[in-house]
Short mmCIF file of C-alpha atoms in Angstrom, two decimals:
data_model
loop_
_atom_site.label_atom_id
_atom_site.label_comp_id
_atom_site.label_asym_id
_atom_site.label_seq_id
_atom_site.Cartn_x
_atom_site.Cartn_y
_atom_site.Cartn_z
CA MET A 1 -186.46 -1.50 103.39
CA GLU A 2 -186.18 2.22 103.92
CA LEU A 3 -182.76 1.61 105.34
CA LEU A 4 -181.51 0.79 101.85
CA ALA A 5 -183.32 3.85 100.19
CA PHE A 6 -180.90 5.78 97.88
CA GLY A 7 -180.25 9.40 98.81
CA LYS A 8 -179.96 10.95 102.32
CA THR A 9 -182.52 8.90 103.98
CA GLY A 10 -181.04 5.45 103.47
CA TRP A 11 -177.95 3.60 103.01
CA GLY A 12 -178.57 2.27 99.57
CA ASP A 13 -176.32 4.63 97.59
CA GLU A 14 -173.51 4.38 100.12
CA LEU A 15 -173.58 0.58 100.02
CA PHE A 16 -173.77 0.65 96.04
CA TYR A 17 -170.47 2.79 95.99
CA ALA A 18 -168.97 0.51 98.73
CA THR A 19 -169.74 -2.43 96.44
CA LEU A 20 -167.98 -0.76 93.55
CA MET A 21 -165.07 -0.12 95.90
CA THR A 22 -164.84 -3.80 96.76
CA ILE A 23 -164.84 -4.67 93.07
CA ALA A 24 -162.19 -2.15 92.31
CA VAL A 25 -159.88 -3.16 95.05
CA SER A 26 -160.36 -6.84 94.13
CA ILE A 27 -159.43 -6.28 90.46
CA THR A 28 -156.48 -4.01 91.30
CA ALA A 29 -155.27 -6.51 93.83
CA MET A 30 -155.63 -9.30 91.31
CA PHE A 31 -153.42 -7.36 88.81
CA VAL A 32 -150.86 -6.55 91.50
CA GLY A 33 -150.97 -10.23 92.23
CA PHE A 34 -150.31 -11.10 88.47
CA PHE A 35 -147.42 -8.68 88.55
CA PHE A 36 -145.98 -10.41 91.52
CA ALA A 37 -146.69 -13.87 89.98
CA LEU A 38 -144.88 -12.64 86.88
CA ILE A 39 -141.71 -11.99 88.95
CA PHE A 40 -141.92 -14.93 91.15
CA THR A 41 -143.04 -17.73 88.95
CA PRO A 42 -139.79 -17.65 86.82
CA LEU A 43 -137.83 -17.70 90.16
CA LYS A 44 -139.73 -20.83 91.27
CA LEU A 45 -139.01 -22.59 88.02
CA SER A 46 -135.44 -21.37 87.71
CA LYS A 47 -132.59 -23.95 87.50
CA PHE A 48 -130.57 -21.93 90.17
CA LYS A 49 -131.21 -23.05 93.71
CA SER A 50 -130.80 -19.47 95.16
CA LEU A 51 -133.50 -18.07 92.93
CA ASN A 52 -135.83 -21.00 93.84
CA LEU A 53 -135.18 -20.12 97.47
CA ILE A 54 -136.38 -16.56 97.07
CA GLY A 55 -139.53 -17.85 95.10
CA ASN A 56 -140.26 -20.39 97.84
CA PHE A 57 -139.74 -18.00 100.61
CA TYR A 58 -142.37 -15.53 99.14
CA THR A 59 -145.02 -18.16 98.62
CA THR A 60 -144.43 -20.02 101.87
CA VAL A 61 -144.21 -16.79 104.11
CA ILE A 62 -147.42 -15.29 102.57
CA ARG A 63 -149.42 -18.46 102.55
CA GLY A 64 -148.38 -19.38 106.05
CA VAL A 65 -149.17 -16.04 107.69
CA PRO A 66 -152.61 -14.67 108.26
CA GLU A 67 -153.92 -12.16 105.81
CA LEU A 68 -154.76 -9.70 108.62
CA LEU A 69 -151.20 -9.76 109.91
CA VAL A 70 -150.07 -8.80 106.46
CA ILE A 71 -152.50 -5.97 106.24
CA TYR A 72 -151.46 -4.62 109.61
CA LEU A 73 -147.84 -4.72 108.39
CA PHE A 74 -148.63 -2.63 105.43
CA PHE A 75 -151.09 -0.42 107.36
CA PHE A 76 -148.72 0.45 110.13
CA GLY A 77 -145.44 0.05 108.15
CA GLY A 78 -146.36 1.32 104.66
CA SER A 79 -145.76 4.89 105.09
CA GLY A 80 -142.86 4.41 107.24
CA ALA A 81 -141.18 2.34 104.60
CA ILE A 82 -141.95 4.93 101.83
CA MET A 83 -140.70 7.77 104.08
CA TYR A 84 -137.50 5.75 104.74
CA VAL A 85 -137.03 5.39 101.04
CA ALA A 86 -137.83 9.15 100.41
CA SER A 87 -135.40 10.13 103.12
CA ILE A 88 -132.52 8.50 101.17
CA PHE A 89 -133.36 10.83 98.36
CA GLY A 90 -133.50 13.87 100.64
CA TYR A 91 -137.17 14.11 101.18
CA PHE A 92 -138.20 14.46 104.83
CA GLU A 93 -141.88 15.48 104.76
CA TYR A 94 -144.55 13.20 106.06
CA ILE A 95 -146.02 10.94 103.34
CA GLU A 96 -149.32 9.33 103.84
CA ILE A 97 -150.35 6.56 101.55
CA ASN A 98 -153.95 6.26 100.59
CA ALA A 99 -155.78 3.45 102.06
CA PHE A 100 -156.83 2.25 98.46
CA ILE A 101 -153.25 1.75 97.63
CA THR A 102 -152.18 0.20 100.84
CA GLY A 103 -155.10 -2.25 100.72
CA SER A 104 -154.67 -3.16 96.98
CA VAL A 105 -150.96 -3.80 97.45
CA ALA A 106 -151.39 -5.80 100.67
CA ILE A 107 -154.04 -7.99 99.12
CA GLY A 108 -152.21 -8.10 95.86
CA ILE A 109 -149.17 -9.51 97.51
CA ILE A 110 -151.33 -12.22 99.21
CA SER A 111 -153.19 -13.08 95.96
CA GLY A 112 -149.87 -13.03 94.10
CA ALA A 113 -148.50 -15.81 96.21
CA TYR A 114 -151.60 -18.00 95.24
CA SER A 115 -151.27 -16.96 91.57
CA THR A 116 -147.60 -17.86 91.51
CA GLU A 117 -148.57 -21.46 92.73
CA VAL A 118 -151.16 -21.56 90.05
CA PHE A 119 -148.93 -20.56 87.26
CA ARG A 120 -146.13 -22.75 88.28
CA GLY A 121 -148.43 -25.77 88.34
CA ALA A 122 -149.88 -24.78 84.95
CA ILE A 123 -146.43 -24.49 83.40
CA GLN A 124 -145.14 -27.57 84.78
CA SER A 125 -148.00 -29.63 83.61
CA ILE A 126 -147.38 -28.67 79.87
CA ASP A 127 -145.81 -31.34 78.09
CA LYS A 128 -142.01 -31.01 77.75
CA GLY A 129 -142.27 -31.85 74.08
CA GLN A 130 -144.07 -28.55 73.43
CA PHE A 131 -141.06 -26.61 74.57
CA GLU A 132 -138.69 -28.86 72.63
CA ALA A 133 -140.70 -28.63 69.51
CA ALA A 134 -140.72 -24.88 69.65
CA LYS A 135 -137.01 -24.89 70.11
CA VAL A 136 -136.46 -27.29 67.18
CA LEU A 137 -138.55 -24.97 64.93
CA GLY A 138 -136.31 -22.12 65.83
CA ILE A 139 -139.09 -20.06 67.45
CA ASN A 140 -137.61 -17.44 69.68
CA LYS A 141 -138.21 -17.44 73.44
CA PHE A 142 -140.79 -14.62 73.38
CA THR A 143 -143.03 -16.07 70.75
CA GLN A 144 -142.67 -19.52 72.22
CA PHE A 145 -144.10 -18.19 75.51
CA TYR A 146 -146.71 -15.86 74.09
CA LYS A 147 -147.98 -18.15 71.34
CA ILE A 148 -147.35 -21.67 72.52
CA ILE A 149 -147.11 -21.87 76.14
CA LEU A 150 -149.49 -19.14 77.25
CA PRO A 151 -152.58 -20.32 75.48
CA GLN A 152 -152.10 -23.90 76.79
CA MET A 153 -151.34 -22.70 80.23
CA LEU A 154 -154.41 -20.44 80.49
CA ARG A 155 -156.72 -23.39 79.94
CA LEU A 156 -155.04 -25.23 82.93
CA ALA A 157 -154.78 -22.11 84.99
CA ILE A 158 -158.21 -20.54 84.72
CA PRO A 159 -160.14 -22.88 87.11
CA ASN A 160 -157.46 -22.42 89.72
CA LEU A 161 -157.25 -18.80 89.12
CA SER A 162 -161.00 -18.48 89.69
CA ASN A 163 -160.35 -19.87 93.09
CA VAL A 164 -157.74 -17.17 93.58
CA TRP A 165 -160.14 -14.53 92.54
CA GLN A 166 -162.78 -15.83 95.00
CA ILE A 167 -160.05 -15.72 97.77
CA THR A 168 -159.05 -12.23 96.87
CA LEU A 169 -162.59 -10.99 96.73
CA LYS A 170 -163.30 -12.31 100.24
CA ASP A 171 -160.03 -11.04 101.52
CA THR A 172 -160.75 -7.52 100.67
CA SER A 173 -163.28 -7.45 103.52
CA LEU A 174 -160.23 -7.45 105.72
CA ILE A 175 -158.99 -4.11 104.59
CA SER A 176 -161.98 -2.62 106.23
CA VAL A 177 -159.81 -2.57 109.38
CA THR A 178 -157.68 0.14 107.69
CA GLY A 179 -160.63 2.31 107.14
CA LEU A 180 -161.17 2.06 103.46
CA VAL A 181 -164.85 2.34 102.81
CA GLU A 182 -165.72 -1.02 101.13
CA ILE A 183 -168.75 -3.16 101.75
CA MET A 184 -167.68 -4.29 105.22
CA ARG A 185 -166.62 -0.87 106.42
CA GLN A 186 -169.73 0.79 105.12
CA SER A 187 -172.01 -1.91 106.69
CA TYR A 188 -169.95 -1.29 110.08
CA ILE A 189 -170.68 2.51 109.69
CA ALA A 190 -174.31 1.80 108.81
CA ALA A 191 -174.80 -0.71 111.61
CA GLY A 192 -173.21 1.65 114.15
CA SER A 193 -175.35 4.70 113.26
CA THR A 194 -178.82 2.77 112.82
CA ARG A 195 -178.08 0.16 115.54
CA ASP A 196 -179.22 -2.56 113.24
CA PRO A 197 -176.17 -4.72 112.68
CA LEU A 198 -178.09 -7.90 111.97
CA PHE A 199 -179.68 -6.39 108.89
CA PHE A 200 -176.64 -4.61 107.58
CA TYR A 201 -174.11 -7.48 107.90
CA CYS A 202 -176.50 -10.02 106.47
CA PHE A 203 -177.01 -7.41 103.60
CA ALA A 204 -173.29 -7.37 103.33
CA ALA A 205 -173.24 -11.23 103.20
CA ILE A 206 -175.75 -11.11 100.28
CA LEU A 207 -173.62 -8.51 98.37
CA TYR A 208 -170.66 -10.82 98.61
CA LEU A 209 -172.84 -13.83 97.61
CA MET A 210 -173.86 -11.82 94.60
CA LEU A 211 -170.36 -10.83 93.65
CA THR A 212 -169.09 -14.43 94.06
CA TYR A 213 -172.11 -15.73 91.97
CA ILE A 214 -171.77 -13.19 89.17
CA SER A 215 -167.90 -13.82 88.92
CA MET A 216 -168.50 -17.54 88.76
CA LYS A 217 -170.73 -17.11 85.76
CA ILE A 218 -168.26 -15.04 84.03
CA ILE A 219 -165.26 -17.27 84.77
CA ASN A 220 -167.24 -20.34 83.62
CA ARG A 221 -167.72 -18.56 80.17
CA LEU A 222 -163.93 -17.87 80.04
CA GLU A 223 -163.16 -21.43 80.89
CA ILE A 224 -165.33 -22.69 78.03
CA LYS A 225 -163.70 -20.02 75.67
CA TYR A 226 -160.11 -21.12 76.61
CA SER A 227 -160.84 -24.83 76.38
CA ARG A 228 -161.99 -24.80 72.82
CA GLY A 229 -160.69 -27.79 71.00
CA TYR A 230 -160.56 -30.11 74.06
CA MET B 1 -134.01 -3.27 113.77
CA ASP B 2 -135.08 -3.39 117.33
CA PHE B 3 -133.94 -6.58 118.71
CA ASP B 4 -134.93 -5.77 122.33
CA LEU B 5 -138.54 -5.32 121.26
CA MET B 6 -138.48 -8.64 119.49
CA PHE B 7 -137.21 -10.42 122.70
CA THR B 8 -139.65 -8.63 125.02
CA SER B 9 -142.61 -9.15 122.71
CA PHE B 10 -141.87 -12.83 122.07
CA PRO B 11 -143.20 -14.15 125.42
CA LYS B 12 -146.31 -12.05 125.07
CA LEU B 13 -146.95 -13.28 121.75
CA LEU B 14 -146.30 -16.88 122.76
CA GLY B 15 -148.85 -16.46 125.41
CA ALA B 16 -151.38 -15.20 122.89
CA THR B 17 -150.56 -18.17 120.68
CA VAL B 18 -152.30 -20.44 123.35
CA VAL B 19 -155.62 -18.58 122.53
CA THR B 20 -154.95 -19.11 118.87
CA LEU B 21 -154.47 -22.79 119.31
CA LYS B 22 -157.51 -23.19 121.65
CA LEU B 23 -159.68 -21.41 118.96
CA LEU B 24 -158.26 -23.57 116.29
CA SER B 25 -158.51 -26.81 118.00
CA ALA B 26 -162.10 -26.14 119.18
CA SER B 27 -163.38 -25.04 115.85
CA LEU B 28 -161.61 -27.86 114.03
CA PHE B 29 -163.30 -30.46 116.48
CA PHE B 30 -166.89 -29.08 116.03
CA GLY B 31 -166.13 -28.28 112.36
CA LEU B 32 -165.33 -31.88 111.50
CA ILE B 33 -168.50 -33.17 113.20
CA ILE B 34 -170.61 -30.66 111.26
CA GLY B 35 -168.71 -31.22 108.07
CA LEU B 36 -169.19 -35.03 108.36
CA LEU B 37 -172.88 -34.50 109.07
CA PHE B 38 -173.44 -32.19 105.98
CA ALA B 39 -171.17 -34.41 103.79
CA ILE B 40 -173.56 -37.20 104.51
CA LEU B 41 -176.62 -34.93 103.90
CA ARG B 42 -175.09 -33.97 100.56
CA LEU B 43 -174.97 -37.47 99.38
CA ASN B 44 -178.58 -38.00 100.36
CA LYS B 45 -180.82 -38.82 97.46
CA ASN B 46 -183.54 -36.61 98.81
CA ILE B 47 -183.44 -33.48 96.80
CA LEU B 48 -184.54 -31.19 99.56
CA ILE B 49 -182.00 -32.49 102.11
CA ASN B 50 -179.37 -32.28 99.41
CA LYS B 51 -180.24 -28.72 98.35
CA PHE B 52 -180.18 -27.73 102.07
CA ALA B 53 -176.73 -29.03 102.58
CA TYR B 54 -175.55 -27.51 99.28
CA GLY B 55 -177.01 -24.12 100.33
CA TYR B 56 -175.16 -24.31 103.74
CA SER B 57 -171.93 -24.90 102.08
CA TYR B 58 -172.55 -22.22 99.33
CA LEU B 59 -173.56 -19.65 101.85
CA PHE B 60 -170.55 -20.07 104.04
CA ARG B 61 -167.96 -20.51 101.32
CA GLY B 62 -169.31 -17.57 99.41
CA THR B 63 -169.12 -15.00 101.94
CA PRO B 64 -166.06 -13.74 103.91
CA LEU B 65 -165.26 -15.18 107.36
CA LEU B 66 -165.30 -11.56 108.68
CA VAL B 67 -168.93 -11.11 107.78
CA GLN B 68 -169.92 -14.34 109.43
CA ILE B 69 -168.27 -13.34 112.66
CA PHE B 70 -169.78 -9.97 112.64
CA ILE B 71 -173.36 -11.38 112.06
CA ILE B 72 -172.84 -13.76 114.87
CA TYR B 73 -171.15 -11.32 117.42
CA PHE B 74 -172.82 -8.02 116.58
CA GLY B 75 -176.00 -9.15 114.78
CA LEU B 76 -177.51 -12.02 116.84
CA GLY B 77 -177.33 -9.96 120.06
CA GLN B 78 -179.88 -7.71 118.42
CA ILE B 79 -182.66 -10.24 118.57
CA GLU B 80 -184.51 -9.74 121.81
CA TYR B 81 -185.72 -13.27 122.01
CA LEU B 82 -182.24 -14.74 121.98
CA ARG B 83 -181.33 -12.64 125.00
CA SER B 84 -183.91 -14.30 127.10
CA THR B 85 -182.78 -17.71 126.34
CA PHE B 86 -179.86 -19.78 127.68
CA LEU B 87 -178.17 -19.29 124.42
CA TRP B 88 -177.33 -15.72 125.41
CA VAL B 89 -174.85 -17.02 127.96
CA ILE B 90 -172.77 -18.41 125.06
CA LEU B 91 -173.60 -15.60 122.53
CA LYS B 92 -172.38 -12.74 124.79
CA GLU B 93 -168.92 -14.08 124.84
CA PRO B 94 -166.76 -13.04 121.92
CA TYR B 95 -164.73 -16.29 122.48
CA TRP B 96 -167.70 -18.61 121.88
CA CYS B 97 -169.05 -16.24 119.01
CA ALA B 98 -165.65 -16.71 117.24
CA ILE B 99 -165.77 -20.44 117.81
CA ILE B 100 -169.32 -20.73 116.36
CA ALA B 101 -168.34 -18.66 113.35
CA PHE B 102 -165.11 -20.65 112.79
CA THR B 103 -166.87 -23.88 113.25
CA LEU B 104 -169.61 -23.14 110.72
CA ASN B 105 -167.22 -21.82 108.17
CA THR B 106 -164.69 -24.71 108.51
CA GLY B 107 -167.77 -27.06 108.62
CA ALA B 108 -168.80 -25.93 105.11
CA TYR B 109 -165.31 -26.38 103.69
CA THR B 110 -164.87 -29.67 105.39
CA SER B 111 -168.24 -31.07 104.10
CA GLU B 112 -167.07 -30.26 100.59
CA ILE B 113 -163.75 -32.04 101.19
CA LEU B 114 -165.45 -35.27 102.55
CA ARG B 115 -168.13 -35.14 100.06
CA SER B 116 -165.66 -35.35 97.11
CA ALA B 117 -163.75 -38.04 99.06
CA PHE B 118 -166.90 -40.03 99.43
CA GLN B 119 -167.72 -39.68 95.76
CA THR B 120 -164.23 -40.69 94.65
CA ILE B 121 -164.56 -44.06 96.36
CA LYS B 122 -164.74 -46.66 93.66
CA PRO B 123 -168.25 -48.26 93.46
CA GLY B 124 -166.59 -51.74 93.14
CA ILE B 125 -165.30 -51.60 96.73
CA ILE B 126 -168.74 -50.93 97.98
CA GLU B 127 -170.15 -53.62 95.72
CA ALA B 128 -167.48 -55.97 97.05
CA GLY B 129 -168.64 -55.31 100.64
CA LYS B 130 -172.23 -55.80 99.59
CA SER B 131 -171.48 -59.25 97.78
CA LEU B 132 -169.72 -60.44 101.09
CA GLY B 133 -173.03 -59.76 102.90
CA ILE B 134 -171.78 -56.97 105.04
CA SER B 135 -174.48 -54.60 106.10
CA ASN B 136 -174.81 -51.04 104.76
CA LYS B 137 -174.06 -49.61 108.16
CA ILE B 138 -170.79 -51.47 108.51
CA ILE B 139 -169.78 -50.76 104.92
CA PHE B 140 -170.32 -47.09 105.82
CA TYR B 141 -168.26 -47.16 109.09
CA LYS B 142 -165.72 -49.72 108.18
CA ILE B 143 -165.17 -49.25 104.49
CA GLN B 144 -166.28 -45.85 103.28
CA ILE B 145 -165.24 -43.67 106.22
CA PRO B 146 -161.64 -45.08 106.41
CA ILE B 147 -161.08 -44.62 102.63
CA ALA B 148 -162.63 -41.12 102.62
CA ILE B 149 -160.35 -39.96 105.55
CA ARG B 150 -157.35 -41.13 103.57
CA GLN B 151 -158.57 -39.39 100.39
CA SER B 152 -159.35 -36.10 102.09
CA LEU B 153 -156.07 -35.78 104.19
CA PRO B 154 -154.16 -33.56 101.80
CA ALA B 155 -157.14 -31.26 101.31
CA TYR B 156 -158.06 -31.24 104.93
CA GLY B 157 -154.40 -30.33 105.85
CA ASN B 158 -154.81 -27.08 103.62
CA GLU B 159 -158.10 -26.49 105.45
CA ILE B 160 -156.45 -26.67 108.90
CA ILE B 161 -153.91 -24.15 107.76
CA LEU B 162 -156.37 -21.93 106.24
CA MET B 163 -158.47 -22.26 109.51
CA MET B 164 -155.31 -21.38 111.47
CA LYS B 165 -154.95 -18.16 109.47
CA GLY B 166 -158.64 -17.53 109.85
CA THR B 167 -158.49 -17.52 113.64
CA SER B 168 -156.58 -14.19 113.36
CA LEU B 169 -159.98 -12.69 112.70
CA ALA B 170 -160.91 -13.28 116.12
CA SER B 171 -158.88 -10.10 117.01
CA THR B 172 -161.65 -7.99 115.26
CA VAL B 173 -164.15 -9.14 118.02
CA THR B 174 -161.84 -8.02 120.91
CA LEU B 175 -160.28 -11.36 121.51
CA MET B 176 -156.46 -11.07 122.24
CA ASP B 177 -155.19 -14.04 120.00
CA LEU B 178 -151.80 -13.87 118.27
CA THR B 179 -152.80 -11.30 115.81
CA GLY B 180 -154.66 -9.35 118.35
CA VAL B 181 -151.63 -9.01 120.62
CA ALA B 182 -149.36 -8.37 117.54
CA LYS B 183 -151.56 -5.51 116.42
CA TYR B 184 -151.58 -4.04 120.04
CA ILE B 185 -147.82 -4.16 120.22
CA ILE B 186 -147.54 -2.56 116.75
CA SER B 187 -149.94 0.21 117.57
CA THR B 188 -148.15 0.98 120.89
CA THR B 189 -144.63 0.85 119.62
CA PHE B 190 -144.99 1.67 115.83
CA LYS B 191 -142.48 -0.92 115.05
CA PRO B 192 -144.41 -3.17 112.58
CA ILE B 193 -141.67 -5.01 111.01
CA GLU B 194 -140.10 -6.37 114.17
CA VAL B 195 -143.58 -7.45 115.41
CA PHE B 196 -144.42 -9.07 112.03
CA ILE B 197 -141.25 -11.08 112.06
CA VAL B 198 -141.88 -12.54 115.39
CA ALA B 199 -145.67 -13.22 115.08
CA GLY B 200 -145.33 -14.27 111.52
CA GLY B 201 -142.47 -16.64 112.56
CA ILE B 202 -144.85 -18.28 115.15
CA TYR B 203 -147.51 -18.73 112.54
CA LEU B 204 -145.07 -20.13 110.16
CA PHE B 205 -143.85 -22.49 112.77
CA MET B 206 -147.33 -23.72 113.33
CA THR B 207 -147.87 -24.11 109.67
CA PHE B 208 -144.78 -26.10 109.39
CA ILE B 209 -145.81 -28.47 112.15
CA ILE B 210 -149.31 -28.95 110.68
CA HIS B 211 -147.87 -29.52 107.20
CA ASN B 212 -145.47 -32.17 108.55
CA VAL B 213 -148.02 -33.96 110.72
CA ILE B 214 -150.42 -34.34 107.70
CA LYS B 215 -147.54 -35.51 105.45
CA PHE B 216 -146.70 -38.18 108.09
CA LEU B 217 -150.43 -39.32 108.42
CA GLU B 218 -150.64 -39.38 104.67
CA LYS B 219 -147.66 -41.73 104.52
CA LYS B 220 -148.86 -43.90 107.42
CA TYR B 221 -152.29 -44.35 105.78
CA SER B 222 -151.33 -44.62 102.17
CA PHE B 223 -152.47 -47.62 100.35
CA ASN B 224 -149.20 -48.88 99.16
CA SER B 225 -147.42 -49.32 102.50
#
């Protein structure tokens, strides 16, 4: 147990901060994912074939390629791409992107592909009559989406979004390869310096189980809240 | 764009794809057996057995695959006792460690898929079998299993694709699979985009084939035809 002590003698505080880092990366990645879903869901639902193609390309590629490969692309290619863009504007210094941003964006793009599919499914399963009724009543597009479609959509989307959240949470373990100190990386460091990998990796597993368990409980509450009246 | 690199790295990556496919097929094969076993345990009326099977699937679905591989590869070697048994012959090889981790992981997901497939079988079908005087064993093998396989095909197809993506984690325990070789080429040439296109293309091609095979099987075994 002394291995988990807080302070200088144990790894307790390090692992605690690493857990916070995992949560922070997961939440950031989830929001980055929502941002991408916001762009690509309308593309996938669009009437134009070419826009559909772009949306399908995004979700197919991301869901068909391993997460680790996407992370390597961002890890090795991220700063190169930013520097290339900067060089167009006449800035030639070396730019290093922080591991947190690279990680969240990489995981966010992955989670965005799953979120896009969830939102697409949710919107498509709303009765057509709802759109038509809103149109007939002369409600403008924004209010129609915000007040009529979104509340109904959320009810359908939350159970699936909870799956996306679980996937995202578990995917954050992969960005340990980029050196960001989250649960997995911290356990790796601790295991290396104490030569007790079994204990630390099992502890990491317990931390992940705890995170998935707590988030399940919270999501269940949200689900109840958004399915009032059904 | 460095097309030369894309051409020269393609054969290397294709060679590594063989490793990926070996890992995938071995873990799917063993995973299906474990998944079926635990699905049957989940349907058992004994609460203890039921809880045990649930605990297994919860444990492996609630933790990242990376943690599972690391526990098996780095962690188990620490137990002195294991080193003296014949198991050590298997556990010292990263290849087998990866297969064990993937098997247990996909087994957990497969057991959930099969369980829900068994549960969606209409009781009327089983009752019909019983009223015809068919024994419970034959009802299970000849009626429940074929229907469950048909029911679980779409979900199992997704699981195969997820597992194929999961095999990329083998590269973290020094195995040179498709992702491992891709990472090696990226880190020696610093041309991530070209390598990503080639390696990602190979992965997408495999996804495409799996997707279509499952679609074909679904059609073949659908109830209507």
